[in-house]
Tab-separated table of C-alpha atoms in Angstrom:
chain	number	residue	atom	x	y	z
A	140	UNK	CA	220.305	-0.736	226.190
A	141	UNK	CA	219.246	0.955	223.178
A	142	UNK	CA	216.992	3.811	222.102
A	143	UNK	CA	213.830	1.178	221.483
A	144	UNK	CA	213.028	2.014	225.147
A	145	UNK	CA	212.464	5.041	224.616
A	146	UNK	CA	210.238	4.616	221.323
A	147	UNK	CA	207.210	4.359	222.919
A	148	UNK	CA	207.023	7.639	225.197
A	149	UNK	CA	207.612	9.527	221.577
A	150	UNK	CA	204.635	7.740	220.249
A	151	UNK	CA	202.621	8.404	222.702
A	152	UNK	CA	203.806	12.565	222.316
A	153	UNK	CA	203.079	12.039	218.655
A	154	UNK	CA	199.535	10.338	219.186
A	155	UNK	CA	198.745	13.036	221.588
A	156	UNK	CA	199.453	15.671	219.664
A	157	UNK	CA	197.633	14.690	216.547
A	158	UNK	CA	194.489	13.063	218.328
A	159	UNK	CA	192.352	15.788	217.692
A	160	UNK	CA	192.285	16.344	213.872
A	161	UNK	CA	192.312	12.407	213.808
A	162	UNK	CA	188.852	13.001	215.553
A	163	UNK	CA	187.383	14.945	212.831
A	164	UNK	CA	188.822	13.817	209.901
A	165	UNK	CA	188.108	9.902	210.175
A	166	UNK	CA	184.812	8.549	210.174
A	167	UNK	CA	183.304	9.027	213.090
A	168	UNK	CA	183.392	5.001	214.561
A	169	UNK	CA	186.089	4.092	212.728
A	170	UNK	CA	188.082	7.523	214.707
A	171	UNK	CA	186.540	6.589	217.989
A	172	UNK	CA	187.641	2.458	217.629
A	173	UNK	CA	190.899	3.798	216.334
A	174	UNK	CA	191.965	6.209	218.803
A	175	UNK	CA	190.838	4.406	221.784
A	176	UNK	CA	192.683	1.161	220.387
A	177	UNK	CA	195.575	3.245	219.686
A	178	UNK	CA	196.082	4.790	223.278
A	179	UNK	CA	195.607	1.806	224.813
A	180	UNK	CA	198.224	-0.023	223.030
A	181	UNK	CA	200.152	2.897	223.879
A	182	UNK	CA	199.873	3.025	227.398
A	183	UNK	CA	200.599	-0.388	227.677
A	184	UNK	CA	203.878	-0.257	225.933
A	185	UNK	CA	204.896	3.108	228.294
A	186	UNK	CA	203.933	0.869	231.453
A	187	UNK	CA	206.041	-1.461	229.879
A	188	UNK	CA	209.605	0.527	228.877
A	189	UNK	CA	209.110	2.356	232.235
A	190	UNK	CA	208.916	-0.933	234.336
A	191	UNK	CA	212.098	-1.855	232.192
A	192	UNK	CA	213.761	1.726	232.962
A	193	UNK	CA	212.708	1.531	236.539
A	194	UNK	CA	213.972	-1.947	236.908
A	195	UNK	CA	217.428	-1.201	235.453
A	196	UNK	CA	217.842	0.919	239.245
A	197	UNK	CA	215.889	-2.041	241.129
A	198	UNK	CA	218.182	-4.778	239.426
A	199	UNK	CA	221.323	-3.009	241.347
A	200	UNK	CA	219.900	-3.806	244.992
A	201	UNK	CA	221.210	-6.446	246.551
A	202	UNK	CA	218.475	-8.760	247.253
A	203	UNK	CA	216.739	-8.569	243.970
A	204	UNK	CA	220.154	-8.910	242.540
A	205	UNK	CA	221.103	-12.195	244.272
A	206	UNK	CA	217.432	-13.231	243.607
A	207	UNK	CA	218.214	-12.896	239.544
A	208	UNK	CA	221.592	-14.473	240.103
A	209	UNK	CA	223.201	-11.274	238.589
A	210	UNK	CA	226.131	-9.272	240.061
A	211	UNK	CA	225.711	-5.712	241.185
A	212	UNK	CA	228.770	-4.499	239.988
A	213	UNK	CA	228.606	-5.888	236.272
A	214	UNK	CA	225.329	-4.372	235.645
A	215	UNK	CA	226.439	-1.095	237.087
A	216	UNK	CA	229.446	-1.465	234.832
A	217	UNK	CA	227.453	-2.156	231.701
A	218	UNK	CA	225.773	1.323	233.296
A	219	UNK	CA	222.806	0.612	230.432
A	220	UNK	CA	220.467	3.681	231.555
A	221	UNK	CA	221.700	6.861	233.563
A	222	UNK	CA	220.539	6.541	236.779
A	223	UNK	CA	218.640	9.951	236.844
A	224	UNK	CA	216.635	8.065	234.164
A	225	UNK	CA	215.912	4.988	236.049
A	226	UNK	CA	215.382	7.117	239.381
A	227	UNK	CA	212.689	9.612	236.994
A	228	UNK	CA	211.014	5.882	235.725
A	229	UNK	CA	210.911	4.274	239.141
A	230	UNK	CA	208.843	7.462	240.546
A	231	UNK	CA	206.626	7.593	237.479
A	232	UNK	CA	205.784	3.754	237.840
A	233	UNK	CA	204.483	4.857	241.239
A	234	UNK	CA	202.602	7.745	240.837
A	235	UNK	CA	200.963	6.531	237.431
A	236	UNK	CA	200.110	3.222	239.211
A	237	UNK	CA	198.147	5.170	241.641
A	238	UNK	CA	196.503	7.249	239.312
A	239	UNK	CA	195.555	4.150	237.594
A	240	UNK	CA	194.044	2.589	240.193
A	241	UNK	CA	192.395	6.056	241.748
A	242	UNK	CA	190.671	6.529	238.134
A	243	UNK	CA	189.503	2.761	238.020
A	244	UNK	CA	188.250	2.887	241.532
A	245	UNK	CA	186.100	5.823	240.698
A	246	UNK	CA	184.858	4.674	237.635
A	247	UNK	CA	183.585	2.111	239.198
A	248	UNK	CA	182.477	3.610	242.073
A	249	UNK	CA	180.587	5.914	239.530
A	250	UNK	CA	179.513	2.889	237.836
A	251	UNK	CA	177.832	1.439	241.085
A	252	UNK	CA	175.754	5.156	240.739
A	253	UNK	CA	174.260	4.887	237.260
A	254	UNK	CA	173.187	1.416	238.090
A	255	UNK	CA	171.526	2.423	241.084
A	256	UNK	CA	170.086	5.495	239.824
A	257	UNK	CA	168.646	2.842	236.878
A	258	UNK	CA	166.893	0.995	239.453
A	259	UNK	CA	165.620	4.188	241.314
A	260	UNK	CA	163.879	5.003	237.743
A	261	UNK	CA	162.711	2.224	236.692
A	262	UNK	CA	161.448	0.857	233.495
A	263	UNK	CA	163.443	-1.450	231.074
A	264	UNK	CA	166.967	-1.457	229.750
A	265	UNK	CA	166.962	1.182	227.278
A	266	UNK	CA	163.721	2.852	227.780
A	267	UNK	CA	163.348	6.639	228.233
A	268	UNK	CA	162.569	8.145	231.520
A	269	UNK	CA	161.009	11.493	231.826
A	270	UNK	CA	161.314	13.965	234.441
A	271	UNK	CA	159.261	16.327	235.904
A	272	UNK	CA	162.324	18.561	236.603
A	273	UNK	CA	162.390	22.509	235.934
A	274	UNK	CA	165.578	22.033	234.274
A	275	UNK	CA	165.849	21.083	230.276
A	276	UNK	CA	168.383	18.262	230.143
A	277	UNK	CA	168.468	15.352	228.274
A	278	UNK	CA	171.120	12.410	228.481
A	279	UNK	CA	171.969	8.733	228.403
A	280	UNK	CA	172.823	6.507	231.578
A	281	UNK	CA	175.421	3.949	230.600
A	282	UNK	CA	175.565	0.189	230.789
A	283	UNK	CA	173.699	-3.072	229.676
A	284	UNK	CA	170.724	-1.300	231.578
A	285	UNK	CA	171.067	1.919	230.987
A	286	UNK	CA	168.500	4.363	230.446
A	287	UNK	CA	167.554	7.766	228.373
A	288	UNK	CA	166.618	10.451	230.702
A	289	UNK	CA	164.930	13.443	229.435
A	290	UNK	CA	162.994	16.254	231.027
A	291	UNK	CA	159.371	17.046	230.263
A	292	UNK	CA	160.137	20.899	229.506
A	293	UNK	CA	162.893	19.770	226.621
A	294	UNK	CA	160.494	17.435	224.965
A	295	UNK	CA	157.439	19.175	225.032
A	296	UNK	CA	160.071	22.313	223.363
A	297	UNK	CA	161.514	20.229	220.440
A	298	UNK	CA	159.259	19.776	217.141
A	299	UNK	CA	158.477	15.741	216.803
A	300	UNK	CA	161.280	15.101	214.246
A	301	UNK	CA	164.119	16.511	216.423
A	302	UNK	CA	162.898	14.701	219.282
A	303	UNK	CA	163.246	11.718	217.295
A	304	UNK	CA	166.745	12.912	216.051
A	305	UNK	CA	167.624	13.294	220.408
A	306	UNK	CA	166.135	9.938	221.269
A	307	UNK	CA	168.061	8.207	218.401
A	308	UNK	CA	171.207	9.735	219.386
A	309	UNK	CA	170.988	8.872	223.389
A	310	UNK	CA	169.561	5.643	222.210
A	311	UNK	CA	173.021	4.999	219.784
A	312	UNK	CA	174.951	5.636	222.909
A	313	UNK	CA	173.948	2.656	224.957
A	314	UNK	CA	173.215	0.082	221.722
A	315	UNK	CA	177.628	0.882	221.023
A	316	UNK	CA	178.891	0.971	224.582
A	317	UNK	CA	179.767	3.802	223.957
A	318	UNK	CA	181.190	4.504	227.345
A	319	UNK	CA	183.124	1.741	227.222
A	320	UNK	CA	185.602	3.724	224.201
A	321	UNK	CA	185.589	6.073	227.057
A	322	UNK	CA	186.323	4.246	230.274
A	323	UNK	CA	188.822	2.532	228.178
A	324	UNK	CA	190.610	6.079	227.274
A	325	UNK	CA	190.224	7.517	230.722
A	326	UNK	CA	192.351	4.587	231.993
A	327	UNK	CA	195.138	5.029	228.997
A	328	UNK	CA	195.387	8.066	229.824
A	329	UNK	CA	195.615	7.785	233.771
A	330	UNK	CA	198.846	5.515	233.315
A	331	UNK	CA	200.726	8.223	230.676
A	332	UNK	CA	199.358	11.640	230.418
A	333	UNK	CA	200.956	12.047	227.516
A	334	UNK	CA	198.038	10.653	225.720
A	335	UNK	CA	195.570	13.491	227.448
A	336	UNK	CA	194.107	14.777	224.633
A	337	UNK	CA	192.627	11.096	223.303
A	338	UNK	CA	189.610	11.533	225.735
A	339	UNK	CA	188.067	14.738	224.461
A	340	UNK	CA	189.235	13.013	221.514
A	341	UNK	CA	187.309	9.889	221.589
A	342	UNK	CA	184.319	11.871	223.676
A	343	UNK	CA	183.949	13.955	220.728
A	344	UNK	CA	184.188	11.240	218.192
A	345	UNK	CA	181.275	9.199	219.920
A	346	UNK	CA	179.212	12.025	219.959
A	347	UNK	CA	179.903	12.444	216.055
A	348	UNK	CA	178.800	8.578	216.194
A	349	UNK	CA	175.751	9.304	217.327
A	350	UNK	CA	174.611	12.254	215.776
A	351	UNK	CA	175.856	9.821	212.206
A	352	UNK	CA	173.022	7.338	213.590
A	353	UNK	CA	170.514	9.784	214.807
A	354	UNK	CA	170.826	10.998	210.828
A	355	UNK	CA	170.171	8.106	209.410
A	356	UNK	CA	166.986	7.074	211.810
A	357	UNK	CA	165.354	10.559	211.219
A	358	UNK	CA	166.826	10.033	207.041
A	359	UNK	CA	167.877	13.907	207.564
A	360	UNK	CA	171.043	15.334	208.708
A	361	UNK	CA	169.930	18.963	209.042
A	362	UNK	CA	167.105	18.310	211.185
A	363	UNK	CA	169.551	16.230	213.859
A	364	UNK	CA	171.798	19.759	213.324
A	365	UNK	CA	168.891	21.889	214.603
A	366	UNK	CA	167.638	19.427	217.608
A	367	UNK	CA	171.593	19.633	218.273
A	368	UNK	CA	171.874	24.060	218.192
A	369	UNK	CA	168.133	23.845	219.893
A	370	UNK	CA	169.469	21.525	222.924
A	371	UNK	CA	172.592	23.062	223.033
A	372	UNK	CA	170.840	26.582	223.580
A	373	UNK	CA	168.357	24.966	226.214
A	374	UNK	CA	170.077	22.533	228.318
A	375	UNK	CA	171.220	23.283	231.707
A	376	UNK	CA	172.744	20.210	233.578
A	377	UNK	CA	174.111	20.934	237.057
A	378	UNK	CA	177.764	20.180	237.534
A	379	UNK	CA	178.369	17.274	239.170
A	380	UNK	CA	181.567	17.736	241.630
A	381	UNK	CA	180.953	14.236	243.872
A	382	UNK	CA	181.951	12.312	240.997
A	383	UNK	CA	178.560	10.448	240.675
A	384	UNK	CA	176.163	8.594	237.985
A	385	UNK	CA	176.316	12.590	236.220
A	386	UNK	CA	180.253	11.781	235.223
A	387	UNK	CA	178.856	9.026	233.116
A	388	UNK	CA	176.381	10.031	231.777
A	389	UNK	CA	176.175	10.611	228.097
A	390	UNK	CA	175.223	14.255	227.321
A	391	UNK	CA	173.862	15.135	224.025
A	392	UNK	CA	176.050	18.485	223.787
A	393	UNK	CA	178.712	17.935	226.498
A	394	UNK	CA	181.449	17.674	223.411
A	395	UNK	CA	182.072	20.248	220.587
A	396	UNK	CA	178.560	20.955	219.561
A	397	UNK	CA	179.172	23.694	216.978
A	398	UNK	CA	181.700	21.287	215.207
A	399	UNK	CA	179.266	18.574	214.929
A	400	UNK	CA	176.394	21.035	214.073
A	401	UNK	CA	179.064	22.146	210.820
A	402	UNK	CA	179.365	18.292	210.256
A	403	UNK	CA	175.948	17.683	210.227
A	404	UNK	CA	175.226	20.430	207.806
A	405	UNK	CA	178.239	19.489	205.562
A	406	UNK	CA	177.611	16.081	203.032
A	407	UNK	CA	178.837	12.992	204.938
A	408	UNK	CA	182.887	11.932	205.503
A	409	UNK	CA	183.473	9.969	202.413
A	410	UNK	CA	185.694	6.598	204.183
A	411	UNK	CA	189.207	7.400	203.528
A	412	UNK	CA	190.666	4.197	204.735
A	413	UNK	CA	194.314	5.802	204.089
A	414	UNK	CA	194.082	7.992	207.231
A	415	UNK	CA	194.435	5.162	209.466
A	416	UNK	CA	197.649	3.976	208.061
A	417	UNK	CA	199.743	6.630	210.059
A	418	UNK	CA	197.753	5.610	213.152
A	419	UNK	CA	198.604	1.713	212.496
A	420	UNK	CA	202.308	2.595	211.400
A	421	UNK	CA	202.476	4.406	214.848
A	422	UNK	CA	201.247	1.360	217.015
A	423	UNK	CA	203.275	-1.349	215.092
A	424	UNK	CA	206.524	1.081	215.256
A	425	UNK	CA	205.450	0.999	219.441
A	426	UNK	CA	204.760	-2.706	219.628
A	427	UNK	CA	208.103	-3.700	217.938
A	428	UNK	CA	210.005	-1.350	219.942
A	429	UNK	CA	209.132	-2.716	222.939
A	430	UNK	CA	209.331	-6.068	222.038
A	431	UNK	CA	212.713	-4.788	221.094
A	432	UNK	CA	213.436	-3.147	224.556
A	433	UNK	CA	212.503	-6.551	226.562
A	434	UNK	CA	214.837	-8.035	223.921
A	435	UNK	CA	217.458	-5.278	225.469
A	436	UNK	CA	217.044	-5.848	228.840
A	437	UNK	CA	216.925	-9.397	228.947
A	438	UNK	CA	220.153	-9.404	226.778
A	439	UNK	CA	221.347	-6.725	229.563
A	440	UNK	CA	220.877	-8.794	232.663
A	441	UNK	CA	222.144	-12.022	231.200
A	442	UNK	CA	225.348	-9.904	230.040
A	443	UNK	CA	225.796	-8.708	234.102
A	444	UNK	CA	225.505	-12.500	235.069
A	445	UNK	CA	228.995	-14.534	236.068
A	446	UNK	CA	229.757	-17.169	233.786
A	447	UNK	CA	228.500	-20.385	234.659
A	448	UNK	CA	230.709	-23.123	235.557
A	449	UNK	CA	232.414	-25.294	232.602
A	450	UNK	CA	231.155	-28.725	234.678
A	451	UNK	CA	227.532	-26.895	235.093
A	452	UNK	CA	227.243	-26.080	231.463
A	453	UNK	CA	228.363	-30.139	230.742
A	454	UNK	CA	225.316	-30.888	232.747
A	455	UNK	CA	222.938	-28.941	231.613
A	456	UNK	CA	223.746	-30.131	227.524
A	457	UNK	CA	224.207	-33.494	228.519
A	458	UNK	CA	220.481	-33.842	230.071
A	459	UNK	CA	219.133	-32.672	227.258
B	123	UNK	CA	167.346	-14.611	212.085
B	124	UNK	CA	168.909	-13.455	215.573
B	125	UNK	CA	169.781	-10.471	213.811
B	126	UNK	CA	166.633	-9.699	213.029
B	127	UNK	CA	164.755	-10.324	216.230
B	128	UNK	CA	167.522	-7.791	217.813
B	129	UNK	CA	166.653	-5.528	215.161
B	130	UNK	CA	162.830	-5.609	215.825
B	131	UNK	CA	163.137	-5.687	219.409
B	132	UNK	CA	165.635	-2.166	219.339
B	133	UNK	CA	163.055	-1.010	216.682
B	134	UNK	CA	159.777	-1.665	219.277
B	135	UNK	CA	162.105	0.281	221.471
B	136	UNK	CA	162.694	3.075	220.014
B	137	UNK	CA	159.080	3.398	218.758
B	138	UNK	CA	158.021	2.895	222.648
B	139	UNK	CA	160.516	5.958	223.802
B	140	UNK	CA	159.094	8.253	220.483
B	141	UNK	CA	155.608	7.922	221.951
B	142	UNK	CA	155.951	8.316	225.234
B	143	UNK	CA	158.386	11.539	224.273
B	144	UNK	CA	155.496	13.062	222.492
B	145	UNK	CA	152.818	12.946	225.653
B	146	UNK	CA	155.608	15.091	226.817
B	147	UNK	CA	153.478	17.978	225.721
B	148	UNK	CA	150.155	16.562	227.495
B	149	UNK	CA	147.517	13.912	227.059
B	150	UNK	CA	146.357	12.729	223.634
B	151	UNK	CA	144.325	10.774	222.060
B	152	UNK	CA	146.311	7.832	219.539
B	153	UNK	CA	145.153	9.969	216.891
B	154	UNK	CA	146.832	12.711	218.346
B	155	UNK	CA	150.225	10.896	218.822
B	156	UNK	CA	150.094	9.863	215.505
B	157	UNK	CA	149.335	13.254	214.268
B	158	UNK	CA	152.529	14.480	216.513
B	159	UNK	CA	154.787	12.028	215.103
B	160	UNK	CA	153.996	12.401	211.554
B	161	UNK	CA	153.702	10.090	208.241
B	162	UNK	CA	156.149	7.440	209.072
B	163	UNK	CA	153.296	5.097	211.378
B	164	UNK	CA	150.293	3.359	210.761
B	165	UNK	CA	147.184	4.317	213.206
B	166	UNK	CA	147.010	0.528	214.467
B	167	UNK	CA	151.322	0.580	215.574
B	168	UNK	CA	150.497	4.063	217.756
B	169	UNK	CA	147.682	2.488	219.038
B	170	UNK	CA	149.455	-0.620	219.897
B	171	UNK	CA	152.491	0.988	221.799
B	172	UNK	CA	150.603	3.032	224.425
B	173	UNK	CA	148.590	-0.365	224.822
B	174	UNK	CA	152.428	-1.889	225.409
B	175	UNK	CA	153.445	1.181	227.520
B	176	UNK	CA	150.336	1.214	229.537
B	177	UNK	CA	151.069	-2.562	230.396
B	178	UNK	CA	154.183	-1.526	231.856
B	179	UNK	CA	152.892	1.616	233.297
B	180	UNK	CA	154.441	3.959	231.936
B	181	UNK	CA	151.502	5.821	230.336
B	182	UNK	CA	147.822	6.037	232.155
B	183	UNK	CA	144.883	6.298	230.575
B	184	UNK	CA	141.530	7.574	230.692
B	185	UNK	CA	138.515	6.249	228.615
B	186	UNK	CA	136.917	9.530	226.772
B	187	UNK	CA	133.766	8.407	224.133
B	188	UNK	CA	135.158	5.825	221.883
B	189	UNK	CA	138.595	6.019	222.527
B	190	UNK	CA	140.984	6.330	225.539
B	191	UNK	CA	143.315	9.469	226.270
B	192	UNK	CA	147.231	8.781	227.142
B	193	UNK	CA	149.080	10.701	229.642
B	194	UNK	CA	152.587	9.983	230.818
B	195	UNK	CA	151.829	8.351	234.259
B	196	UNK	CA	153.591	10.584	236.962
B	197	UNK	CA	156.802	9.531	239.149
B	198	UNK	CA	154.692	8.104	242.196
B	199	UNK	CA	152.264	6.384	240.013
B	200	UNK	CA	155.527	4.309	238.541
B	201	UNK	CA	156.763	3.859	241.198
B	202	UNK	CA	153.619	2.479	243.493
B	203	UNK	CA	153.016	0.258	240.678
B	204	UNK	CA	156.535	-1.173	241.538
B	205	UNK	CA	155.772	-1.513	244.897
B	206	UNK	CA	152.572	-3.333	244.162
B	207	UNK	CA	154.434	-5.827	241.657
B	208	UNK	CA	157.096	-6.797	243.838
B	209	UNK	CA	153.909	-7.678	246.772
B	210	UNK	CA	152.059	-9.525	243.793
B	211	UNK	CA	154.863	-11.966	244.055
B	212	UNK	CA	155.274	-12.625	247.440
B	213	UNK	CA	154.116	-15.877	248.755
B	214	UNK	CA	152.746	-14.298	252.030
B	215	UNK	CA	151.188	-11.145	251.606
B	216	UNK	CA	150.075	-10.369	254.907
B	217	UNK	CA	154.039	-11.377	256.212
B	218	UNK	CA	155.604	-9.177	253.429
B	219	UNK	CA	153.322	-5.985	254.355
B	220	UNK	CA	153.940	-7.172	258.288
B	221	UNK	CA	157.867	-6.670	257.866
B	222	UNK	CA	157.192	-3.295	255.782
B	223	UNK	CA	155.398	-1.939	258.378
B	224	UNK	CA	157.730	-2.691	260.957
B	225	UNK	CA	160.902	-1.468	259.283
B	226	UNK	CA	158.748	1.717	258.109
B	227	UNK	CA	160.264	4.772	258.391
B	228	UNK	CA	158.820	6.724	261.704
B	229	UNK	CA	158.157	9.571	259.766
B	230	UNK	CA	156.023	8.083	257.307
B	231	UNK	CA	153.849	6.613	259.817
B	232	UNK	CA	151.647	9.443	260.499
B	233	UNK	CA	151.194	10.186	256.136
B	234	UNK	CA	150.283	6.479	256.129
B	235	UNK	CA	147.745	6.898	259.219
B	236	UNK	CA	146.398	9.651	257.462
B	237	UNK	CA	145.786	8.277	253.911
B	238	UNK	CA	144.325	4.918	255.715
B	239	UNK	CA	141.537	7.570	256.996
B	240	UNK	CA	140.831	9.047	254.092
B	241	UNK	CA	140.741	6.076	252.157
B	242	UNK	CA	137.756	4.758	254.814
B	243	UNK	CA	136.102	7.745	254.438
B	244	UNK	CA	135.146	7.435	250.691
């Protein structure tokens, strides 16, 4: 088998490592769609080479050998992957898997929180819910009916125009799913942890997102940069170790807030659609190569099995 | 235009969550929202959304001269109004409040007894 198999894990490295400035210098939606299309794409194709790598091992046991019609000892002859290799992919399929599933099982368990929290509430879809709490906070519960939930003490602290700038930003959250760029992330990077750095990545990029829409609802970047540094300074939000509704919940300063503050005060990203052609080179280079590495291992197994019979072969051409 | 229905409905929205934000600071007349929120609304639009909010229940009210005074309606006051909605559209009244009684938690019997009493005594 050749080196396509392994094309993917070095994409993912090379995404990972450069998923951060690809965060600030792309527009913020167009980073955030981007990256989270990008590392899932990616994960997929390093669930895919490793099931390959793991199943050149599983190919040399007997039963799934007789059960592919293949013989043992020609595919360990053709020896296509060291077997430390195959051994390393086999355990990686099985501990990713369950990471997968343990971070999709508590996403949704988390899920099953905001919506009940939502109900607890109140209100309508989208509408903002204030609480009486000592606490400043201010944040957005996800989903179809989500909700903004703000404290009394915040509001009644922030002039009228940066409240506007807040509610426009929590309120930009839920109209772009925007936890659905990071659900979608959080699972990539479960099943290869190579990719680790996309979700503070993407986090940071939505919050750029909505910060860009709060600006243009209040018409004034600088006065979403000072409800931003005024938030920032006053918000206190417990920790939430259970893994509840507060992991989902979208936090107006939870990601880089001095960053987006310079942002803010800096003249908008011009669109440089140019930056995403190293992005779109990587993915295509990943796709092909594991199109490539099926290719490989198909060609692999049909190499290890016996020759069919001359009379079977007459059959088979003559019926068609 | 669908597009423009979504657009007016997320507008009404956000317009609905600005007002109510700015009782945040205590009860106001309309004229005083409007004075909190600046240029950007006409008098008629303020007065309009705490009409909208106080249909939902969100906001309470309190007539004062000519005009009425907002205040964000409190957690309980939300809440009851829930409660009372969701008996509004029973059939059977007197079954629904039966069955809440009976799976009423013990501890809430007494606070119940207790705000019967004082509600005869008025």
């Amino acid at each position: 088998m050749g080196v396509a198999v392994y094309v993917p894990l070095l994409a993912a490295l090379l995404l990972g490592a450069t998923a951060d400035p690809i965060s600030r210098v792309l527009p913020p939606a167009t980073a955030t769609r981007a990256l989270t299309a990008a590392a899932v794409v990616l994960s997929a194709a390093t669930s895919f080479v490793l099931g390959v790598l793991a199943f050149t091992l599983l190919g040399r046991l007997r039963p799934v050998a007789e059960l592919g019609r293949w013989s043992v000892a020609s595919l360990s002859a053709l020896d296509p992957v060291p077997q430390g290799v195959a051994g390393l992919a086999c355990a990686a399929v099985l501990v990713l898997g369950a990471r997968g599933l343990r971070v999709g099982l508590r996403r949704c368990r988390a899920t099953l929180a905001v919506r009940a929290l939502c109900l607890r509430l109140g209100g309508e879809p989208g509408q903002l819910v204030i609480l009486d709490d000592d606490a400043d906070d201010v944040y957005a519960l996800p989903g179809a009916r989500g909700r903004i939930v703000a404290s009394r003490s915040l509001l009644a602290a922030l002039p009228a125009a940066e409240r506007r700038a807040v509610l426009a930003h929590e309120a930009a959250h839920l109209r772009h799913h925007h936890h659905r760029y990071r659900a979608a992330t959080e699972l990539a990077v479960a099943v290869n942890p190579l990719l680790r750095s996309v979700v503070p990545a993407v986090r940071f990029a939505t919050e750029r997102w909505a910060d860009e829409e709060a600006a243009l609802t209040t018409g004034d970047r600088a006065v979403v940069a000072h409800a931003l540094a005024r938030v920032g300074v006053r918000r206190h939000s417990p920790p939430d170790p259970s893994g509840g509704w507060r992991t989902l919940a979208l936090d107006v300063t939870d990601s880089g807030t001095v960053a987006r503050v310079q942002a803010l005060l800096a003249p908008p990203a011009r669109r440089r659609p140019a930056a995403l052609l190293p992005l779109a080179i990587l993915v295509a280079i990943t796709v092909s190569a594991s199109v490539e590495a099926q290719r490989d291992a198909e060609h692999l197994f049909e190499q290890a099995r016996p020759a069919p019979p001359v009379s079977a072969v007459a059959v088979a051409s003559s019926s068609t | 235009m669908p597009a423009d229905g979504e657009a007016t409905r997320r507008d009404r929205g956000a317009l609905e969550n600005e007002v109510l934000a700015s009782l945040a600071a205590g009860a106001m007349t309309p004229r005083q929202v409007l004075g909190q929120l600046g240029g950007h609304l006409a008098y008629t639009t303020v007065m309009t959304t705490l009409a909208r909010l106080h249909e939902k229940g969100a906001v309470t009210r309190e007539s004062s001269g000519r005009t009425f005074t907002y205040a964000l309606a409190d957690r309980s006051s939300v809440q009851a109004r829930a409660m009372r909605r969701s008996l509004d559209a029973a059939p059977d009244r007197e079954q629904v409040l039966a069955r809440f009684l009976d799976e009423l938690d013990p501890a809430d019997v007494p606070v119940l007894r207790r705000l019967l009493r004082r509600e005869q005594a008025r």
